[in-house]
mmCIF file with all atom_site columns, C-alpha atoms in Angstrom:
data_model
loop_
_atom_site.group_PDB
_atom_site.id
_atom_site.type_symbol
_atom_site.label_atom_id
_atom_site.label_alt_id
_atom_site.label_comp_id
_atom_site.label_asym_id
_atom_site.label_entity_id
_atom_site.label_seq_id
_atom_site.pdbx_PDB_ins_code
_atom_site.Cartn_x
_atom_site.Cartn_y
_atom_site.Cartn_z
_atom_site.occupancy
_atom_site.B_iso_or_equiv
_atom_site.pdbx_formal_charge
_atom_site.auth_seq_id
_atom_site.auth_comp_id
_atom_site.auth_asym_id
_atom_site.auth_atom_id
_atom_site.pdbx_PDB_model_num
ATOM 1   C CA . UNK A 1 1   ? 0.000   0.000   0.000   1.00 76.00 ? 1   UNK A CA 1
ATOM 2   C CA . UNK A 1 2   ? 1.319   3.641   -1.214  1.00 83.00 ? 2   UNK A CA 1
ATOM 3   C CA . UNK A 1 3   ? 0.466   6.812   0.427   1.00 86.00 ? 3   UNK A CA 1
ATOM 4   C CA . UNK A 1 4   ? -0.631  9.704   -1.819  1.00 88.00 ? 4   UNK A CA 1
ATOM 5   C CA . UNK A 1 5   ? 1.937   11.331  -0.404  1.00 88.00 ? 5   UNK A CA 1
ATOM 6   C CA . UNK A 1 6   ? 4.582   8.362   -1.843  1.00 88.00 ? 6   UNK A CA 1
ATOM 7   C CA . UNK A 1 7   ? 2.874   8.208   -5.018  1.00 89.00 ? 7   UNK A CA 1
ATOM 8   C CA . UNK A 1 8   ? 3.576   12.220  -5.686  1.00 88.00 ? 8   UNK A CA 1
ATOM 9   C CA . UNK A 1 9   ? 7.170   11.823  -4.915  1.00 89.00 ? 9   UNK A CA 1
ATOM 10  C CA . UNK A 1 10  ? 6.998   8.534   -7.581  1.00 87.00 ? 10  UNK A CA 1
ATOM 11  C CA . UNK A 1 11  ? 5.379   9.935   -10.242 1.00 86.00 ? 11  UNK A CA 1
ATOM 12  C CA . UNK A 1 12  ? 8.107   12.917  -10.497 1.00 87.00 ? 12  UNK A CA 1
ATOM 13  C CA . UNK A 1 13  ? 10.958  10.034  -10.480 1.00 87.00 ? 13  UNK A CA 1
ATOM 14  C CA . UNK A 1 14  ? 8.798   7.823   -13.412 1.00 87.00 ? 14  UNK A CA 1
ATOM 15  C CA . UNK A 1 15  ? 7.328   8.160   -16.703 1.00 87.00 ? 15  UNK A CA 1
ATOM 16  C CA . UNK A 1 16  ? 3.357   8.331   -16.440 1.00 84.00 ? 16  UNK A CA 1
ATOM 17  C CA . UNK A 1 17  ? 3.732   5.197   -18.849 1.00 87.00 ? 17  UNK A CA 1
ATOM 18  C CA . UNK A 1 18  ? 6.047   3.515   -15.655 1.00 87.00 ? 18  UNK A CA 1
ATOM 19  C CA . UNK A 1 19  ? 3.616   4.955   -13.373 1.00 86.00 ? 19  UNK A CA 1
ATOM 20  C CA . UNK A 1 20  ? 0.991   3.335   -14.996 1.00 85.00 ? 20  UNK A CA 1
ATOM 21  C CA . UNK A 1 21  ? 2.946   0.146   -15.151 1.00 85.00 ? 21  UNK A CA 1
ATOM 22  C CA . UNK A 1 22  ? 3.617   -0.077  -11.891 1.00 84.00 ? 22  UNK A CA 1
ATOM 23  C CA . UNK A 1 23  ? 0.121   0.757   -10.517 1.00 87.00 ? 23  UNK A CA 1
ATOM 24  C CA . UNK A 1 24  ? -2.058  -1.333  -12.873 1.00 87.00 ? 24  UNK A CA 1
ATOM 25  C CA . UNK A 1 25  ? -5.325  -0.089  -14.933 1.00 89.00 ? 25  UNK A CA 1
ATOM 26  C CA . UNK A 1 26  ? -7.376  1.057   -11.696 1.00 90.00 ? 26  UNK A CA 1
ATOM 27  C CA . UNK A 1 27  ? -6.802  1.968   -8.143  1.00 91.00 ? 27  UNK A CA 1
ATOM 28  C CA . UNK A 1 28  ? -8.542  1.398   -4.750  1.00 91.00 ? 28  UNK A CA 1
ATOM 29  C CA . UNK A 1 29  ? -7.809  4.715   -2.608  1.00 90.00 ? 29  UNK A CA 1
ATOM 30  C CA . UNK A 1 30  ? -8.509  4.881   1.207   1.00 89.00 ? 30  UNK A CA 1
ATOM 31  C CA . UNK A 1 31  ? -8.192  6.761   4.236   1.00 82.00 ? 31  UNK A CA 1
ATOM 32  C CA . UNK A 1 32  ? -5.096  4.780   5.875   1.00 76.00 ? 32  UNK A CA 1
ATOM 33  C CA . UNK A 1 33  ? -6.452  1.958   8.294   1.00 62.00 ? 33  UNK A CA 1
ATOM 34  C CA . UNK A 1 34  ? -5.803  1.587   11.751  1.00 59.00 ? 34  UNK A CA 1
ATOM 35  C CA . UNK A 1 35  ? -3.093  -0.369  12.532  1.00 39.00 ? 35  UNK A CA 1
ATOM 36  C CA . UNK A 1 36  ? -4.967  -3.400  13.405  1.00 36.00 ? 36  UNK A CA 1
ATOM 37  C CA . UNK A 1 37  ? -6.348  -3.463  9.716   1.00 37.00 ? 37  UNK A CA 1
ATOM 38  C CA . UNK A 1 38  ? -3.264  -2.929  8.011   1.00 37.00 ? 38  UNK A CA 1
ATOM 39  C CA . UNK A 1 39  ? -1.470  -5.897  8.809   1.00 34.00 ? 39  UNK A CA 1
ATOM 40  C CA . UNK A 1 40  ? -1.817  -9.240  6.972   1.00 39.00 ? 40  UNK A CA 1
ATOM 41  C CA . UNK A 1 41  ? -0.844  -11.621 9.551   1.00 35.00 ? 41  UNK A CA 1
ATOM 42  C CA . UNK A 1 42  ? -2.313  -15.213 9.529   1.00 37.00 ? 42  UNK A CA 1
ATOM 43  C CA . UNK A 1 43  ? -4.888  -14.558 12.588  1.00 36.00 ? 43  UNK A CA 1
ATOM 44  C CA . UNK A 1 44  ? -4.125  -16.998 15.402  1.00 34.00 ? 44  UNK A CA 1
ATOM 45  C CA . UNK A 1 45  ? -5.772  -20.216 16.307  1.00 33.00 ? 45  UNK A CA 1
ATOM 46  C CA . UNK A 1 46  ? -3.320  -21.718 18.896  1.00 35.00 ? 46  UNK A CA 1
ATOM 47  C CA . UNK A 1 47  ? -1.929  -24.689 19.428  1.00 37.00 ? 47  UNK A CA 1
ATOM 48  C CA . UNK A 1 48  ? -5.401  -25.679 20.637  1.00 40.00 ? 48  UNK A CA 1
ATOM 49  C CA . UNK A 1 49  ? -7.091  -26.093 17.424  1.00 39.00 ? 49  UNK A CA 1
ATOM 50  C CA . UNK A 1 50  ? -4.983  -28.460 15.144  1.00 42.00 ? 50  UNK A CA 1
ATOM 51  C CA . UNK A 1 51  ? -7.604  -28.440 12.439  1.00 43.00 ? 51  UNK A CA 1
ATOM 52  C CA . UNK A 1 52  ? -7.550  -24.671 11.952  1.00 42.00 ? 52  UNK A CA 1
ATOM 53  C CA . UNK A 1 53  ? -4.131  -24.092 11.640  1.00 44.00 ? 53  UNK A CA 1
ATOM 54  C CA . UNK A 1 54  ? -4.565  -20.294 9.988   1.00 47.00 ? 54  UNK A CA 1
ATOM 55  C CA . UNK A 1 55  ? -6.964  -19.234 12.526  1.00 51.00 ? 55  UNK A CA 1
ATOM 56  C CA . UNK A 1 56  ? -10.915 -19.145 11.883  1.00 51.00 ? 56  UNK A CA 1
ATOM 57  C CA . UNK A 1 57  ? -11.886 -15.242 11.678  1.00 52.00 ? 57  UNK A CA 1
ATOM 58  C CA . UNK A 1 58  ? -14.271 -13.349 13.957  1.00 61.00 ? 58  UNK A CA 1
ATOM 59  C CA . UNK A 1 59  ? -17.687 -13.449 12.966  1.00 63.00 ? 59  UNK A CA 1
ATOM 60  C CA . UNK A 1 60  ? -18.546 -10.101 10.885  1.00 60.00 ? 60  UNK A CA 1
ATOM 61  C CA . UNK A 1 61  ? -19.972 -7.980  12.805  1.00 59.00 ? 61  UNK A CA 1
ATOM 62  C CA . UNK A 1 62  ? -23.058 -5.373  12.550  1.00 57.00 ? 62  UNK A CA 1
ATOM 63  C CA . UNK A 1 63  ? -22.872 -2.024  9.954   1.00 55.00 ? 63  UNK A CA 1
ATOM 64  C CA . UNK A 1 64  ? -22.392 1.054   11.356  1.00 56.00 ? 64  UNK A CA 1
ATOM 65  C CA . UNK A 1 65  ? -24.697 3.267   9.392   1.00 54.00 ? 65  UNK A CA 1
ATOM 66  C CA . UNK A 1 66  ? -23.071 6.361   9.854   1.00 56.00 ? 66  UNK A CA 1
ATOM 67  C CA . UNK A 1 67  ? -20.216 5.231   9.185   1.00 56.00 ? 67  UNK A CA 1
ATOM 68  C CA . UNK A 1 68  ? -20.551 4.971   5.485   1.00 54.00 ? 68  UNK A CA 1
ATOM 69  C CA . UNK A 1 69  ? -21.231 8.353   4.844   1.00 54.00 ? 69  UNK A CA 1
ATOM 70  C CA . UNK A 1 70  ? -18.814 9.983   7.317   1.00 53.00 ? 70  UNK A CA 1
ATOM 71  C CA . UNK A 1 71  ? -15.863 7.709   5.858   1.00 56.00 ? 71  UNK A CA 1
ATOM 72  C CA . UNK A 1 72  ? -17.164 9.245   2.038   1.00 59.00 ? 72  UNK A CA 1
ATOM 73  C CA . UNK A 1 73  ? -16.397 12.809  3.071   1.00 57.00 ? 73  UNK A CA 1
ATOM 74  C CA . UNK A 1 74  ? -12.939 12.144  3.977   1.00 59.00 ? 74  UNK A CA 1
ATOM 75  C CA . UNK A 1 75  ? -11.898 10.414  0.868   1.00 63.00 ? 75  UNK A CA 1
ATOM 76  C CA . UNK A 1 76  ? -12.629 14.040  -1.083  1.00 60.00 ? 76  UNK A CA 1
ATOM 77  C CA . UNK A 1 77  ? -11.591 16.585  1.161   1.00 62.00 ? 77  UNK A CA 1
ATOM 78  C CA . UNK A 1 78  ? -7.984  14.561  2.956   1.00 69.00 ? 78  UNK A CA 1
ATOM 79  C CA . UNK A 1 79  ? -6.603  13.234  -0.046  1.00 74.00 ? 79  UNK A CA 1
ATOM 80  C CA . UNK A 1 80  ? -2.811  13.677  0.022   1.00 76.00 ? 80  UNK A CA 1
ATOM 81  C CA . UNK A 1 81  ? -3.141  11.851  3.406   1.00 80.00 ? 81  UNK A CA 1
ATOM 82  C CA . UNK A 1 82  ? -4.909  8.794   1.568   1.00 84.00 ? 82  UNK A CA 1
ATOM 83  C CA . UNK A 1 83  ? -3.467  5.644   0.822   1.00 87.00 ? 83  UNK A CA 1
ATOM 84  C CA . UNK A 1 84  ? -3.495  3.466   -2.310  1.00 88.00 ? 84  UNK A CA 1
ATOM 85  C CA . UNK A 1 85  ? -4.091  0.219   -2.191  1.00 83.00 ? 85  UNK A CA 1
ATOM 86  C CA . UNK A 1 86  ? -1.939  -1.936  -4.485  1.00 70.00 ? 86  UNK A CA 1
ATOM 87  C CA . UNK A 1 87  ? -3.464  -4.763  -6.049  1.00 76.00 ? 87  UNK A CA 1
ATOM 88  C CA . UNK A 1 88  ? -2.237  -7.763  -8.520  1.00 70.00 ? 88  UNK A CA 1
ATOM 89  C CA . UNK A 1 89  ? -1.382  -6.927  -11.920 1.00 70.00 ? 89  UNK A CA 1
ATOM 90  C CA . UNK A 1 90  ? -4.674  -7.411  -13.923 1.00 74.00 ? 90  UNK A CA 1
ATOM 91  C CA . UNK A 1 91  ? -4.850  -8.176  -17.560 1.00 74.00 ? 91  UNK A CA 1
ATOM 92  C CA . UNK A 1 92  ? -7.369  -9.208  -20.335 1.00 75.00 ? 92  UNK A CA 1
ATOM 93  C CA . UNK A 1 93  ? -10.305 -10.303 -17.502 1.00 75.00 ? 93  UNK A CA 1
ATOM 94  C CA . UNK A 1 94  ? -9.266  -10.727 -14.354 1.00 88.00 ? 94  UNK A CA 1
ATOM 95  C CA . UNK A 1 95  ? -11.428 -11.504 -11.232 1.00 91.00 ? 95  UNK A CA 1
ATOM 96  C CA . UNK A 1 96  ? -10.266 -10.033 -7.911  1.00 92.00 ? 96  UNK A CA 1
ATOM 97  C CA . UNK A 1 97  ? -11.529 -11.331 -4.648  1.00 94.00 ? 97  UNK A CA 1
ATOM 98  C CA . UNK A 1 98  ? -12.192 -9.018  -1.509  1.00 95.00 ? 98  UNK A CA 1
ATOM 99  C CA . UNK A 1 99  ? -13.147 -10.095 1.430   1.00 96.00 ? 99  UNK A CA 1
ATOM 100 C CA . UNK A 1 100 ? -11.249 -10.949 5.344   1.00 94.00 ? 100 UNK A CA 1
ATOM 101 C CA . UNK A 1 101 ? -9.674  -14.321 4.262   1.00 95.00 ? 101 UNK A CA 1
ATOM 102 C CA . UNK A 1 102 ? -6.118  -13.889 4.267   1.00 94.00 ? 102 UNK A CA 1
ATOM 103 C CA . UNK A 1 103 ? -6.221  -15.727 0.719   1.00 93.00 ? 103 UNK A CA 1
ATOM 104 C CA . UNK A 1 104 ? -8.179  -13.095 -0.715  1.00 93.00 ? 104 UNK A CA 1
ATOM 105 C CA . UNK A 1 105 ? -6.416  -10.227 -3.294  1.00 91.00 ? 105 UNK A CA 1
ATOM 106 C CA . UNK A 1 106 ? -7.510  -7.447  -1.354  1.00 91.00 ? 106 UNK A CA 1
ATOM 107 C CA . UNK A 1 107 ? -7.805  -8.400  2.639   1.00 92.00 ? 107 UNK A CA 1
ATOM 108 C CA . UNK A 1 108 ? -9.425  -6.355  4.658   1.00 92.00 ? 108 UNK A CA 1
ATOM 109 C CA . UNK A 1 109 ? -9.542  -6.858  8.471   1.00 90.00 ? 109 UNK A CA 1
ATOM 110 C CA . UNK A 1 110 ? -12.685 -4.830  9.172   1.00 92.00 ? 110 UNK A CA 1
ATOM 111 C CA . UNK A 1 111 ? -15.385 -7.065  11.540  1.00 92.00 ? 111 UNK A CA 1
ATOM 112 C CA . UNK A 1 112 ? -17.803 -5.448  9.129   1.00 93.00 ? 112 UNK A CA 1
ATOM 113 C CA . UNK A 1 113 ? -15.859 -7.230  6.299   1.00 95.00 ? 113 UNK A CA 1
ATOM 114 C CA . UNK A 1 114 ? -17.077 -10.391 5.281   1.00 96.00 ? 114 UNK A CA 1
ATOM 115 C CA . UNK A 1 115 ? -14.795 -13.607 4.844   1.00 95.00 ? 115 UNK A CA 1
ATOM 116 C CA . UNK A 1 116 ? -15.500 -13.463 1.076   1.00 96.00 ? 116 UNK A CA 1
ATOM 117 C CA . UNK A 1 117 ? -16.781 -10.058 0.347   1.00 96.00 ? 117 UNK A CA 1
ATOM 118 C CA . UNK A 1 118 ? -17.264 -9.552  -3.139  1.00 97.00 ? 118 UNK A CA 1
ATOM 119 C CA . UNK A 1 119 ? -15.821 -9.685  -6.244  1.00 96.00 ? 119 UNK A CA 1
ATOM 120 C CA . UNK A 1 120 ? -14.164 -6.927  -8.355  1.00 95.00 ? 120 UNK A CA 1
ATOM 121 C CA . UNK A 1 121 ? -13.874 -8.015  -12.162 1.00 93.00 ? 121 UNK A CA 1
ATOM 122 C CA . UNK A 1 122 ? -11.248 -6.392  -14.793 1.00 91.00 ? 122 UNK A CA 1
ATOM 123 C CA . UNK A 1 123 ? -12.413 -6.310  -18.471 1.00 89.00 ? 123 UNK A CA 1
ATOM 124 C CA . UNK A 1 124 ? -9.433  -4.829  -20.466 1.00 86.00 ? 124 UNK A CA 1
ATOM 125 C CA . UNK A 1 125 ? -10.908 -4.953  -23.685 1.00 87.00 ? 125 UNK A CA 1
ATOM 126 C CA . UNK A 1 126 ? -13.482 -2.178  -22.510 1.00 87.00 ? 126 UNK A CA 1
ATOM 127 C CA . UNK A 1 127 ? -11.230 -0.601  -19.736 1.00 87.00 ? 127 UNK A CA 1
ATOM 128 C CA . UNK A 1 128 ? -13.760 -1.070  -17.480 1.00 91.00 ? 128 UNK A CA 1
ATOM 129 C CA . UNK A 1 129 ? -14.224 -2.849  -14.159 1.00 94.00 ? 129 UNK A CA 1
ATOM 130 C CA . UNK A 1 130 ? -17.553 -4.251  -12.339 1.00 96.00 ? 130 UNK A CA 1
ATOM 131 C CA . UNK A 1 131 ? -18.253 -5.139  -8.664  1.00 97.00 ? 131 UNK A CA 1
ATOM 132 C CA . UNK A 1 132 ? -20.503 -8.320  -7.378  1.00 97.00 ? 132 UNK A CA 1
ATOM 133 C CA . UNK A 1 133 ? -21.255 -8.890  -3.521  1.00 97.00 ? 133 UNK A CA 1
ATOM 134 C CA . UNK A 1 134 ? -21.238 -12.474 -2.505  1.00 96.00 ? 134 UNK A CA 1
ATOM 135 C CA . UNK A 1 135 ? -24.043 -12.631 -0.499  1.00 94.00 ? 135 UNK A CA 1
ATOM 136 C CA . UNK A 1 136 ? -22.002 -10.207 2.297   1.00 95.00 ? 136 UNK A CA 1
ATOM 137 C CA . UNK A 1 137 ? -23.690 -9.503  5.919   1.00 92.00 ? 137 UNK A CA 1
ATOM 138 C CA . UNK A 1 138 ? -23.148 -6.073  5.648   1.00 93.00 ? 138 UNK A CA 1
ATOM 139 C CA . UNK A 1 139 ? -23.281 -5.400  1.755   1.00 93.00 ? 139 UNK A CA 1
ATOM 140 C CA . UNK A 1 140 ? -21.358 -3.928  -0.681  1.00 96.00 ? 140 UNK A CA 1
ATOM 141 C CA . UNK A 1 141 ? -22.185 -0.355  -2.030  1.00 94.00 ? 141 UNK A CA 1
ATOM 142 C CA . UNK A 1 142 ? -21.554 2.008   -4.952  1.00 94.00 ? 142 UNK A CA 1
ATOM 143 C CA . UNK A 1 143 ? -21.803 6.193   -4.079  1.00 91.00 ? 143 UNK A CA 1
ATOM 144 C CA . UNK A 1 144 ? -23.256 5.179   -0.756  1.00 84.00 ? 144 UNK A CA 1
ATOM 145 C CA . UNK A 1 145 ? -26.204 3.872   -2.756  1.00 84.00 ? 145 UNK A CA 1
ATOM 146 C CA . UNK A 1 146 ? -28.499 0.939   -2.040  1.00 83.00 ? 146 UNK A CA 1
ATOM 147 C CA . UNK A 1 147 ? -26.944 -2.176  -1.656  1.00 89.00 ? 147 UNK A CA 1
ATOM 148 C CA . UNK A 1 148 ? -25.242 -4.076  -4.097  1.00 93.00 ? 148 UNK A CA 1
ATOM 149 C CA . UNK A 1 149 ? -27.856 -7.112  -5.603  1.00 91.00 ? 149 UNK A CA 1
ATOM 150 C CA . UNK A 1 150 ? -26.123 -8.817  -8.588  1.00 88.00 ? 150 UNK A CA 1
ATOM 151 C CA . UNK A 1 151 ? -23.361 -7.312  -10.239 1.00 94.00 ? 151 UNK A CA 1
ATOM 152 C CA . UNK A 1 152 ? -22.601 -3.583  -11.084 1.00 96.00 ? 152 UNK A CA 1
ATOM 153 C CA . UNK A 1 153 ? -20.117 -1.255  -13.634 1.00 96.00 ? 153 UNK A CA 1
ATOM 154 C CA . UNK A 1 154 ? -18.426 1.022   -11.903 1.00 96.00 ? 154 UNK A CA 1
ATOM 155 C CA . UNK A 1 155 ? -17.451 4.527   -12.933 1.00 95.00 ? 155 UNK A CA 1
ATOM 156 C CA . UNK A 1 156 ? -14.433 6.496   -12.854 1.00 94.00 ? 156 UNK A CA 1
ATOM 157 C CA . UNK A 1 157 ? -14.681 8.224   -9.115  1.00 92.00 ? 157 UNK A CA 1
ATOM 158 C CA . UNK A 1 158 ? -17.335 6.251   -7.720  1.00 94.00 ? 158 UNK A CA 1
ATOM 159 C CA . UNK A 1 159 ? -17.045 5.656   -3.857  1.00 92.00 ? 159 UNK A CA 1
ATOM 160 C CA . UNK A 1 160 ? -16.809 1.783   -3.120  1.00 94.00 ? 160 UNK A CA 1
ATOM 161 C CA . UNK A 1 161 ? -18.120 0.647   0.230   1.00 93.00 ? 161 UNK A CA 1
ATOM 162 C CA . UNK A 1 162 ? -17.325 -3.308  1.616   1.00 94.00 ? 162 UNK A CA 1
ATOM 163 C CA . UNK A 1 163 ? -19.552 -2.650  4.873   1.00 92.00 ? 163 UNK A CA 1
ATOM 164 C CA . UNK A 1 164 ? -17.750 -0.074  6.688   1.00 90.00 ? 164 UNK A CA 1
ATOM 165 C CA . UNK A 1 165 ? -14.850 0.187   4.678   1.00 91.00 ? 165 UNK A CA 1
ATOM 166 C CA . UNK A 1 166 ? -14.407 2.970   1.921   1.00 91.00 ? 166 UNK A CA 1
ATOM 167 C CA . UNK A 1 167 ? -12.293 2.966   -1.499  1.00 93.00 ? 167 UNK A CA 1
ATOM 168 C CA . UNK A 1 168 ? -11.987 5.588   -4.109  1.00 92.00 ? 168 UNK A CA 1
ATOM 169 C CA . UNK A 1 169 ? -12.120 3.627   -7.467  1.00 94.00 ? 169 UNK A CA 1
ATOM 170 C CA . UNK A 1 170 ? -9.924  6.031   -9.589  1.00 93.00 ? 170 UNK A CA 1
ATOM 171 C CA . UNK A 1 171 ? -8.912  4.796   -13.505 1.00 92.00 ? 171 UNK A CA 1
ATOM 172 C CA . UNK A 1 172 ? -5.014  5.331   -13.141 1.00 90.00 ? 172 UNK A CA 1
ATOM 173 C CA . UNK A 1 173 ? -4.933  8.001   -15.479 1.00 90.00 ? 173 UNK A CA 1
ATOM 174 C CA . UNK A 1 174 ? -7.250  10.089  -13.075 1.00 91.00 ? 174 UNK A CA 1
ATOM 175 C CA . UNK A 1 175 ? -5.084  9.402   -10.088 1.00 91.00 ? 175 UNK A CA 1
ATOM 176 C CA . UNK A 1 176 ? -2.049  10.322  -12.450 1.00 90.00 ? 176 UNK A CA 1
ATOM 177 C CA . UNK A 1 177 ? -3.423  13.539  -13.244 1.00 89.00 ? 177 UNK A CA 1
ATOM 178 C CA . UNK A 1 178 ? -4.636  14.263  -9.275  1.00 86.00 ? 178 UNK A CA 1
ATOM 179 C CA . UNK A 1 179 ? -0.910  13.588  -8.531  1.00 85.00 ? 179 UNK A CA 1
ATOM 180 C CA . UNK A 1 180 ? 0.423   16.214  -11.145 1.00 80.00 ? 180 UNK A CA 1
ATOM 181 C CA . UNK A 1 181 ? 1.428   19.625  -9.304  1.00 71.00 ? 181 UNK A CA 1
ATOM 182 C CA . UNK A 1 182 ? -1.502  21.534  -10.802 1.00 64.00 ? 182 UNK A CA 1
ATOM 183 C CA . UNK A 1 183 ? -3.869  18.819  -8.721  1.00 50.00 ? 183 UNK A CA 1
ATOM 184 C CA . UNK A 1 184 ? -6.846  17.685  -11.359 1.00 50.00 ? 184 UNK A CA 1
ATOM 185 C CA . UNK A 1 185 ? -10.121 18.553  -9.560  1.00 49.00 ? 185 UNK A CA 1
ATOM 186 C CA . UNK A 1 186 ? -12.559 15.151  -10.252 1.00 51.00 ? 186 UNK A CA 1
ATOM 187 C CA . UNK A 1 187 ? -14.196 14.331  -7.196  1.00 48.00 ? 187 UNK A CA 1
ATOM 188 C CA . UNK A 1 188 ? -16.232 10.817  -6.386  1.00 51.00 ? 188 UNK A CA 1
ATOM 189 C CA . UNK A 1 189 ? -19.485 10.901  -8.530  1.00 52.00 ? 189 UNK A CA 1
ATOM 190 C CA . UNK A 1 190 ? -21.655 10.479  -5.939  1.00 49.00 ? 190 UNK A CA 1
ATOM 191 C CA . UNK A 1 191 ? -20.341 13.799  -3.898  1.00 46.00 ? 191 UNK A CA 1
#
């Protein structure tokens, strides 16, 4: 995970086409997690329980409502103090799983988090990238919209929700131009 901060100083060392290399088609931006959700430690079962040798997590636990739209405001008006999450490269279609498994591509140790979250799905050939829920406790919401039934296309700047965890979906060439000196000015769609 980059900070917005780390990015600036890395796009004024690279070529945008580097840049772009290095950071894949799309990014996920967030306020940065506490520490607790940051790290991607195997969660501990003890010498207990043989059969569960990675640790079973924590059931998920109950949406904040509030939450959601407080965590929205920050990603507009804080963003040099965001952070970027950094994902596998992704080409042609690729299928990205979120969710609190430590197996999953993007792991996020939020008790409002699901085990297996939701899906995020590349299509290259259309430079465009679509979101399912798996059935989630909490849900899985675009722009702080209703919640996710089926699967969805998202847009340039919309505000992804997993429960009560926010991400910026930014095309790379938006976040490239944000990082430029002059600052581009696109905010989320649904602010």
């Amino acid at each position: 995970m980059f900070t917005v901060e780390e990015l600036k100083k890395l796009s004024k060392a690279l070529k945008p086409a580097a840049l772009r290399k290095q950071l894949g088609p799309f990014v996920l931006v967030q306020r940065p997690p506490k520490a607790e959700v940051t790290e991607k430690l195997p969660l501990s079962a003890g010498p207990e329980d043989p059969t569960n040798p990675w640790g079973e997590p924590e059931p998920t636990g109950l949406l904040k409502v509030d939450a959601v739209s407080s965590g929205t405001l920050s990603l507009v008006f804080q963003f040099d103090t965001l952070s970027v999450a950094t994902l596998p490269p992704l080409q042609g279609v690729d299928e990205l799983s979120v969710g609190r498994q430590p197996d999953c591509d993007l792991v996020i140790n939020h008790a409002s988090v699901s085990k297996r979250h939701a899906t995020l799905r590349w299509v290259a050939e259309h430079n465009r990238a679509s979101l399912q829920d798996l059935g989630s406790t909490n849900g899985t919401y675009i722009n702080a919209g209703s919640k996710l039934m089926g699967e969805a296309g998202l847009h340039d700047g919309d505000i992804i929700s997993f429960g009560e965890v926010q991400f910026w979906y930014l095309l790379t060439e938006t976040l490239i131009d944000r990082l430029a000196p002059q600052g581009g000015s696109k905010l989320p769609r649904g602010v």
